[in-house]
Coordinates of C-alpha atoms and ligand atoms in Angstrom, one line a residue:
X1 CA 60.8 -73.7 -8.5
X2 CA 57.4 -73.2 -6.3
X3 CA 55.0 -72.5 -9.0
X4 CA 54.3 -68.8 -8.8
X5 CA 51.1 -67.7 -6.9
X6 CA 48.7 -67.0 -9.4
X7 CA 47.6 -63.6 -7.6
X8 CA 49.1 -62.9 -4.6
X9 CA 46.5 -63.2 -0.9
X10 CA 45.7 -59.6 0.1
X11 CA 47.4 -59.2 3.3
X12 CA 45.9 -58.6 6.2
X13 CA 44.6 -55.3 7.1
X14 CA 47.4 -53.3 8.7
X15 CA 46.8 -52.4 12.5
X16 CA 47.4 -49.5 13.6
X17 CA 50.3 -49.5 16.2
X18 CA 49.8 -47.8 18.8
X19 CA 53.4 -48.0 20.3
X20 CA 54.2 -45.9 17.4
X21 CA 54.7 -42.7 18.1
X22 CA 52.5 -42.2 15.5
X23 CA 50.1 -44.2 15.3
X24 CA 48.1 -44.3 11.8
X25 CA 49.9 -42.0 8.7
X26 CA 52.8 -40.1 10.1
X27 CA 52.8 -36.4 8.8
X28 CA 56.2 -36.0 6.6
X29 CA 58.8 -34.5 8.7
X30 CA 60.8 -32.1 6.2
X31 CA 64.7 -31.6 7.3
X32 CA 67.6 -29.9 5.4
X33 CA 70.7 -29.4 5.2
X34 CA 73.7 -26.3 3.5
X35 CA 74.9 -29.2 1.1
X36 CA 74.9 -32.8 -0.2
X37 CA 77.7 -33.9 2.4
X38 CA 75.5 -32.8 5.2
X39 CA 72.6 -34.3 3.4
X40 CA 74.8 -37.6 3.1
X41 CA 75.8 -37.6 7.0
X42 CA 72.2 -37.2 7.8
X43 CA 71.2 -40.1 5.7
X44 CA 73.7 -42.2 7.3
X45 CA 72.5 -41.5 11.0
X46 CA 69.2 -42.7 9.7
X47 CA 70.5 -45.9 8.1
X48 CA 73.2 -46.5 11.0
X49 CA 69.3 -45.9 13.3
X50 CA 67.3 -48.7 11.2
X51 CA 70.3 -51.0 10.8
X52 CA 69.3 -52.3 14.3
X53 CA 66.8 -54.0 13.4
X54 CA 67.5 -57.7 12.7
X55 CA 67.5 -58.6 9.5
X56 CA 68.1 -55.0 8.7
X57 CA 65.7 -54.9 5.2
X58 CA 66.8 -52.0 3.1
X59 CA 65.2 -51.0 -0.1
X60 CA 67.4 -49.2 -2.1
X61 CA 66.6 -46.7 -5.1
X62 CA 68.7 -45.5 -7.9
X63 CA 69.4 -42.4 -9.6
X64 CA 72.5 -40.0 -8.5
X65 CA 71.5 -38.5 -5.2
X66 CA 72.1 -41.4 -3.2
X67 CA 75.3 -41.7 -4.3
X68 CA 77.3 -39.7 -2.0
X69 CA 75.5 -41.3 1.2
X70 CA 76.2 -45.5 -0.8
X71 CA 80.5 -44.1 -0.5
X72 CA 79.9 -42.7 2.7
X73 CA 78.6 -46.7 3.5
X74 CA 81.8 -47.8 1.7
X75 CA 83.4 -46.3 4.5
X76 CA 81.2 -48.2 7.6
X77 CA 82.8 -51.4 7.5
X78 CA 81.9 -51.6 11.0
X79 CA 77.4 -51.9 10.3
X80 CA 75.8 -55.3 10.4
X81 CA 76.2 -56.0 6.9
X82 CA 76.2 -59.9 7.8
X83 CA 72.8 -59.0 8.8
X84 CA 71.5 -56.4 6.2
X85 CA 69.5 -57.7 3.3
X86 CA 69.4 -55.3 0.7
X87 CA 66.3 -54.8 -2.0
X88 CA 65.6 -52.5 -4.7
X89 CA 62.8 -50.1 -4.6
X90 CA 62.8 -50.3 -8.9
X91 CA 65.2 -51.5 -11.3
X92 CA 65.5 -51.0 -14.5
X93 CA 64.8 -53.8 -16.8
X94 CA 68.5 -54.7 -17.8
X95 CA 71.1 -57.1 -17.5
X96 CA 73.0 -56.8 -14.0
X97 CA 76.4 -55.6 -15.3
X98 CA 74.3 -52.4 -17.6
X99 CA 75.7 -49.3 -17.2
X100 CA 71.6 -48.3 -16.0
X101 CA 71.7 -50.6 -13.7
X102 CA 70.5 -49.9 -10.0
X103 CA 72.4 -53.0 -8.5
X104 CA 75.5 -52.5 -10.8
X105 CA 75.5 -48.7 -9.0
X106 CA 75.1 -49.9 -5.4
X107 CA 77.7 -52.6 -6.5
X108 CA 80.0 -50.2 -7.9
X109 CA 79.8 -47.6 -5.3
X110 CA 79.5 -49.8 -1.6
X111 CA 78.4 -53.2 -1.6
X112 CA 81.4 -54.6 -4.0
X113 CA 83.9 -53.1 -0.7
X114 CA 82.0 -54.3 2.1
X115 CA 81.6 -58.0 3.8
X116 CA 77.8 -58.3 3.0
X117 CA 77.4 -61.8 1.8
X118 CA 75.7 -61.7 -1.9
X119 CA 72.6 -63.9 -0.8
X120 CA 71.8 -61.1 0.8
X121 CA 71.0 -59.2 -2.2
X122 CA 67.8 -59.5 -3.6
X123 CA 67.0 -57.6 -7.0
X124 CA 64.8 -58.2 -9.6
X125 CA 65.9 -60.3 -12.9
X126 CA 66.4 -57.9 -15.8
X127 CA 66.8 -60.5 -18.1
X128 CA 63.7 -62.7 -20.1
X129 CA 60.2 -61.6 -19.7
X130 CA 59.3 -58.2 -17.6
X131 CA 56.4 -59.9 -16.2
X132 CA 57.6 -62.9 -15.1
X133 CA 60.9 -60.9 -13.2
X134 CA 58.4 -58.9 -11.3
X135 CA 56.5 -61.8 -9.8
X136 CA 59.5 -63.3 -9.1
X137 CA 60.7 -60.6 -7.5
X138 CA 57.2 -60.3 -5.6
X139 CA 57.7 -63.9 -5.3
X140 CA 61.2 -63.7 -3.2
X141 CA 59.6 -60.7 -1.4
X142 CA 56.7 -62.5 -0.1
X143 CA 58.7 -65.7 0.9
X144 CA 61.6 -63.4 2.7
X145 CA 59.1 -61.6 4.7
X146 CA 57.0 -64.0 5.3
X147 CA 59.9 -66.1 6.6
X148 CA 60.7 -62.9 9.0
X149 CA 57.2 -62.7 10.2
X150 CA 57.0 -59.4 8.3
X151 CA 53.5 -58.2 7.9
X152 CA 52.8 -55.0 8.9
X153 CA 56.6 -53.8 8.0
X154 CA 58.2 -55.0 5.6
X155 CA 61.1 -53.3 5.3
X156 CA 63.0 -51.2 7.8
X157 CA 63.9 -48.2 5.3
X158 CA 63.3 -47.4 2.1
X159 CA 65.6 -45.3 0.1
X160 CA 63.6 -42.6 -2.6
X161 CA 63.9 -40.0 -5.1
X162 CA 61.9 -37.5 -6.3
X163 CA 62.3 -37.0 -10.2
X164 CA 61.6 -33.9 -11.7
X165 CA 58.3 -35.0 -12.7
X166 CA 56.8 -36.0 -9.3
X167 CA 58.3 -39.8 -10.2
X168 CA 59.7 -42.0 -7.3
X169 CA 61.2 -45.4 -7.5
X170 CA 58.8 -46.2 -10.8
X171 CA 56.5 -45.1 -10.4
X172 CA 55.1 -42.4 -13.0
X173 CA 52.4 -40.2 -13.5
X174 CA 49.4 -41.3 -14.7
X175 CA 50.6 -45.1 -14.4
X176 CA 48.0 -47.5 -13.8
X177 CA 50.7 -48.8 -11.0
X178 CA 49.3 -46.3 -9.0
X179 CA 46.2 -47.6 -8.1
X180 CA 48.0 -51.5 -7.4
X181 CA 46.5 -52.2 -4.1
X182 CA 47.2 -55.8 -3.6
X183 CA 50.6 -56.8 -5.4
X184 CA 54.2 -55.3 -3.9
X185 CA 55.7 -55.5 -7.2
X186 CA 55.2 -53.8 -10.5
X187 CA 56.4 -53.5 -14.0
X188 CA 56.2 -49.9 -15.8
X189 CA 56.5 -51.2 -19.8
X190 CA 55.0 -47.5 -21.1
X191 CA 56.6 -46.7 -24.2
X192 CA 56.9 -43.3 -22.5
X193 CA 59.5 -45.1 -20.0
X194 CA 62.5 -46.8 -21.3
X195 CA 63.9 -48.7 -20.3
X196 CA 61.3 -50.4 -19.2
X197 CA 61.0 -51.0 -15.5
X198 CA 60.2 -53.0 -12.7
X199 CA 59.2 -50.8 -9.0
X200 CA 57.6 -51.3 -5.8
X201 CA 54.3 -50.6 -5.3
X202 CA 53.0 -48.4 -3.4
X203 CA 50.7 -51.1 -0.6
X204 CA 55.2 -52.2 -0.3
X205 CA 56.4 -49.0 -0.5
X206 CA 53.6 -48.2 2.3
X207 CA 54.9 -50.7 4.4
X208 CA 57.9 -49.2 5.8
X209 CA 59.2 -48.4 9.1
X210 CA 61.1 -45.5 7.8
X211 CA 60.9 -44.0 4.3
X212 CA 63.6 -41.7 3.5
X213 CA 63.3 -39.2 0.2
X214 CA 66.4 -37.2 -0.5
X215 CA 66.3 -34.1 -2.6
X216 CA 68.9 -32.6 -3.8
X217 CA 69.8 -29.1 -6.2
X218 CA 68.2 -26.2 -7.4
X219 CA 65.8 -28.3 -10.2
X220 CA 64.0 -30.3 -7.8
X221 CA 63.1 -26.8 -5.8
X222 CA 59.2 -27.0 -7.1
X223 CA 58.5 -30.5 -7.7
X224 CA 59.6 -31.1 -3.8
X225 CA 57.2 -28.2 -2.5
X226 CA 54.5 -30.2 -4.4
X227 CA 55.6 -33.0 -3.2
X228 CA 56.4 -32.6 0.8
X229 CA 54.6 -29.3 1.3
X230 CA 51.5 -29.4 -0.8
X231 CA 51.5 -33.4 -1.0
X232 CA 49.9 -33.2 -4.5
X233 CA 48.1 -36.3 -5.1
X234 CA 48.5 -36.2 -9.3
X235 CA 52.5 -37.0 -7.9
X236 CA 53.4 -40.1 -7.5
X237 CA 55.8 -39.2 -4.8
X238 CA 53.3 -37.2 -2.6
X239 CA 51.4 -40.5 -2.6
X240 CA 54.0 -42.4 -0.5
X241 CA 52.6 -42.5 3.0
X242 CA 53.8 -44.9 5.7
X243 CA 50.9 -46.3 7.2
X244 CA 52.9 -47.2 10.8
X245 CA 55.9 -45.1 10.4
X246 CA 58.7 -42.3 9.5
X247 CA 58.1 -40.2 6.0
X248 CA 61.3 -38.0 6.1
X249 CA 62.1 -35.8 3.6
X250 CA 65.8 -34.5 3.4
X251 CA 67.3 -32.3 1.1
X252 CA 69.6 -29.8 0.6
X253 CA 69.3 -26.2 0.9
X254 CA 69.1 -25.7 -3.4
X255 CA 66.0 -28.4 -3.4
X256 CA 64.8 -26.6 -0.2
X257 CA 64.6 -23.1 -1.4
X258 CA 61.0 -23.4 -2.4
X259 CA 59.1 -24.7 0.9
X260 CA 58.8 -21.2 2.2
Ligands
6PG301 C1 65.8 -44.6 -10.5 C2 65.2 -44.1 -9.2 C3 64.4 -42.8 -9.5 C4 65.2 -41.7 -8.9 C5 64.7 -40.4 -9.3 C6 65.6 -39.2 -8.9 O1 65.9 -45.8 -10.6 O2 66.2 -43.8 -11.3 O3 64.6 -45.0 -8.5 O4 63.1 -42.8 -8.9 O5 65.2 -41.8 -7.5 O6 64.6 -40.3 -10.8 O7 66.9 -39.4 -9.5 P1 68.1 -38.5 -9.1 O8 68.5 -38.8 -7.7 O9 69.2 -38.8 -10.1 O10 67.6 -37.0 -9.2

């Protein structure tokens, strides 16, 4: 195995497209929807939208609110999944077949029933040291989109949450991840977080043609208006900012109820 880069080359400023239709940090553009199925529809038309790109690279996150858009993929035998490479946007630091585990849940609920070839699933190792998983991890990242001449994208949508705390992929509050500005991959090992994780920074996370939140139920009402309305910067999740393209926030009309 290529020995590991010791700390990875920043990258090269990004420029700022101007073909974009908007060029430099898009403002968030907040939609929502009477209930999780229209939610999930939604979510699909913006998947079915990015999965043109070729590869299609799709960062996934966990948790249960993508859930009903991953059966609604089940169902879409029909997308380029010989051409989608799919990523994690965190993982949680655990053998594959855990029952916490992000790929054993996109397994489980679309990717197991759907001809996507398995090299085309990249995840972090949960198994050995948490360090060395996330640089190799960073590692596979780098060489993949390098490879795909990927440098001011990386990937073509990124799939997030928004925990109840302001938390998204995993990244915490008041984690020194937060102020990463060179590597693309992180590991959160804060006793305050078990298990421990590894996430996307935020210069990857930042990198995105489309990043996609969705919120969903009555909890998530203030921690979204701090998030998308008042874009709080103590919140981890207000700091996600495409630097070239989409922020979309989509959520249902329970997580909506507080964005006046
Ligand atoms: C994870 C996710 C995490 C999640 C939020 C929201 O691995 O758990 O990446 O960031 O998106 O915690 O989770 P829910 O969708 O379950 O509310």
């Amino acid at each position: 195995m290529n020995k590991l880069p010791s700390r990875p080359k920043p990258f090269a400023p990004i420029r700022e497209d101007s073909r974009l239709k908007n060029p430099g940090r898009a403002a968030p553009e907040i939609r929502v929807f009477p209930d999780e199925d229209s939610l999930a529809d939604f979510a699909l038309s913006v998947w079915e939208e990015a999965s043109r790109a070729r590869p299609f690279a799709v960062a996934l996150s966990g948790g249960q609110t993508p859930v009903p858009l991953f059966r609604l993929l089940a169902s879409r035998p029909g997308l380029p999944w010989s051409a989608t490479r799919v990523f994690f946007a965190d993982e949680r630091f655990v053998p594959p077949g855990h029952p916490q585990s992000n790929l054993r849940l996109a397994r489980e609920t679309f990717l197991s029933r759907l001809p996507i070839p398995g090299q085309n699933l990249c995840a972090p190792r949960g198994e050995g040291a948490i360090a060395e998983a996330a640089r190799g991890y960073e590692s596979a990242l780098r060489r993949l989109m390098a490879e795909w001449g990927r440098e001011e994208a990386l990937f073509d949508l990124v799939l997030l949450g928004v925990g109840e705390d302001g938390h998204t992929a995993s990244l915490f509050p008041g984690s020194p991840l937060l102020e990463e500005s060179v590597r693309w991959v992180g590991a959160e090992t804060r006793p305050s977080v078990t298990p421990p994780r590894i996430t996307l920074t935020l210069p990857a996370i930042n990198r995105s043609r489309v990043v996609l939140f969705l919120v969903s139920g009555e909890k998530k009402a203030g921690i979204l208006r701090r998030v998308a309305a008042d874009r709080d910067p103590s919140l981890p999740a207000a700091l996600v900012r495409p630097r070239a393209g989409r922020l979309i926030f989509a959520a249902d009309r329970a997580a909506a109820s507080r964005l006046g």
